[in-house]
């Protein structure tokens, strides 16, 4: 089943008020390509100003806390994100799994909190280079999905992003065959975990997506869009990726 593609930008800890000017051209590209969805996930501090500047563009967060409120200094709840204007939240990014020691169970709780508040959760999975070299990539990702997919997730509320850790920010990408193999395996796992909703959950590829490789990657079976880091920071790079995905 061909799903409507989603091209999401993850600005990570980059951006400023001035950088929001990039969103004007990104919104224009989103409006020009009505066959797919486009989103930008800026740092927390830019969510509200981004949503105010481009109300027609989906804005997401890069993390969310699993609790509704309380004594969690420095954290942000799903309801706060909704109030700020977000409609999505990334959970379980490999940088947070590594830097903040987030476990699959925590990632699952964050995804559930996001969904309960009306956000779409973009749940990231992916193997390290050592795990791939050892032949364990499929098993590692299957384990992450078992441990972190919220079983109430649906095609509307849950998106999976396959981001091999070794491809993030390195300029390296897996072969088309390896992407196809992994995405087929993720689809099979979602079908098992989510029954009728499994086939409807979009599976994004992330890791060094650029204007030059976007169309090829987006044309792979079971690739339903992209999660883009560095190349989402400027409209000059991100708009051609949107166009490449629309053409795939
Ligand atoms: P890059 O596109 O910079 O490799 O980052 C990918 C990523 O981690 C998106 O979440």
Short mmCIF file of N, CA, C and O and ligand atoms in Angstrom, two decimals, residues 10 12 90 93 95 124 163 167-170 206-210 227-231, ligand 1:
data_model
loop_
_atom_site.label_atom_id
_atom_site.label_comp_id
_atom_site.label_asym_id
_atom_site.label_seq_id
_atom_site.Cartn_x
_atom_site.Cartn_y
_atom_site.Cartn_z
N UNK A 10 14.65 17.74 11.12
CA UNK A 10 15.04 17.78 12.53
C UNK A 10 16.21 18.74 12.64
O UNK A 10 17.32 18.42 12.23
N UNK A 12 17.68 19.67 15.26
CA UNK A 12 18.56 19.35 16.40
C UNK A 12 18.83 20.64 17.19
O UNK A 12 17.94 21.48 17.30
N UNK A 90 9.25 14.04 17.91
CA UNK A 90 10.22 12.97 17.72
C UNK A 90 10.47 12.33 19.09
O UNK A 90 10.60 13.04 20.09
N UNK A 93 15.21 9.49 19.47
CA UNK A 93 16.30 9.73 18.53
C UNK A 93 17.59 9.12 19.08
O UNK A 93 17.83 9.14 20.28
N UNK A 95 20.50 10.15 19.19
CA UNK A 95 21.33 11.08 19.98
C UNK A 95 20.82 11.16 21.42
O UNK A 95 21.61 11.29 22.35
N UNK A 124 12.09 6.89 16.60
CA UNK A 124 13.32 6.56 15.87
C UNK A 124 13.92 5.24 16.36
O UNK A 124 13.98 4.97 17.56
N UNK A 163 16.78 5.18 11.34
CA UNK A 163 17.97 6.00 11.20
C UNK A 163 19.20 5.20 11.66
O UNK A 163 19.49 5.15 12.87
N UNK A 167 24.93 6.39 9.81
CA UNK A 167 24.62 7.20 8.63
C UNK A 167 24.26 8.64 9.01
O UNK A 167 24.13 9.50 8.14
N UNK A 168 24.11 8.90 10.31
CA UNK A 168 23.67 10.23 10.75
C UNK A 168 24.85 11.20 10.74
O UNK A 168 25.84 10.98 11.44
N UNK A 169 24.74 12.22 9.92
CA UNK A 169 25.75 13.27 9.90
C UNK A 169 27.08 12.86 9.32
O UNK A 169 28.06 13.58 9.45
N UNK A 170 27.12 11.73 8.65
CA UNK A 170 28.39 11.21 8.13
C UNK A 170 28.52 11.32 6.62
O UNK A 170 29.61 11.11 6.09
N UNK A 206 16.09 7.97 7.62
CA UNK A 206 16.88 9.12 8.01
C UNK A 206 18.35 8.77 8.12
O UNK A 206 18.71 7.64 8.50
N UNK A 207 19.20 9.72 7.81
CA UNK A 207 20.66 9.54 7.87
C UNK A 207 21.28 10.00 6.57
O UNK A 207 21.24 9.29 5.57
N UNK A 208 21.82 11.24 6.60
CA UNK A 208 22.51 11.80 5.42
C UNK A 208 21.63 11.86 4.18
O UNK A 208 22.12 11.66 3.05
N UNK A 209 20.34 12.15 4.37
CA UNK A 209 19.49 12.43 3.21
C UNK A 209 19.85 13.81 2.69
O UNK A 209 19.94 14.78 3.44
N UNK A 210 20.12 13.88 1.38
CA UNK A 210 20.55 15.12 0.72
C UNK A 210 19.72 15.31 -0.55
O UNK A 210 19.08 14.36 -1.02
N UNK A 227 13.44 11.59 7.37
CA UNK A 227 13.73 12.44 8.53
C UNK A 227 15.12 13.01 8.26
O UNK A 227 16.10 12.26 8.19
N UNK A 228 15.17 14.32 8.08
CA UNK A 228 16.36 14.98 7.55
C UNK A 228 16.97 15.87 8.63
O UNK A 228 16.27 16.69 9.22
N UNK A 229 18.26 15.73 8.86
CA UNK A 229 18.94 16.56 9.83
C UNK A 229 19.56 17.78 9.17
O UNK A 229 18.89 18.76 8.85
N UNK A 230 20.85 17.72 8.94
CA UNK A 230 21.60 18.88 8.45
C UNK A 230 21.00 19.55 7.22
O UNK A 230 20.99 20.79 7.12
N UNK A 231 20.50 18.75 6.31
CA UNK A 231 19.98 19.32 5.06
C UNK A 231 18.59 19.94 5.22
O UNK A 231 18.02 20.43 4.25
P1 LIG B 1 21.51 14.01 9.06
O1 LIG B 1 20.48 14.19 7.97
O2 LIG B 1 22.24 15.27 9.38
O3 LIG B 1 22.41 12.84 8.78
O4 LIG B 1 20.70 13.65 10.41
C1 LIG B 1 19.74 12.65 10.37
C2 LIG B 1 19.00 12.69 11.64
O5 LIG B 1 19.51 12.33 12.69
C3 LIG B 1 17.61 13.20 11.60
O6 LIG B 1 16.94 12.96 12.79
#
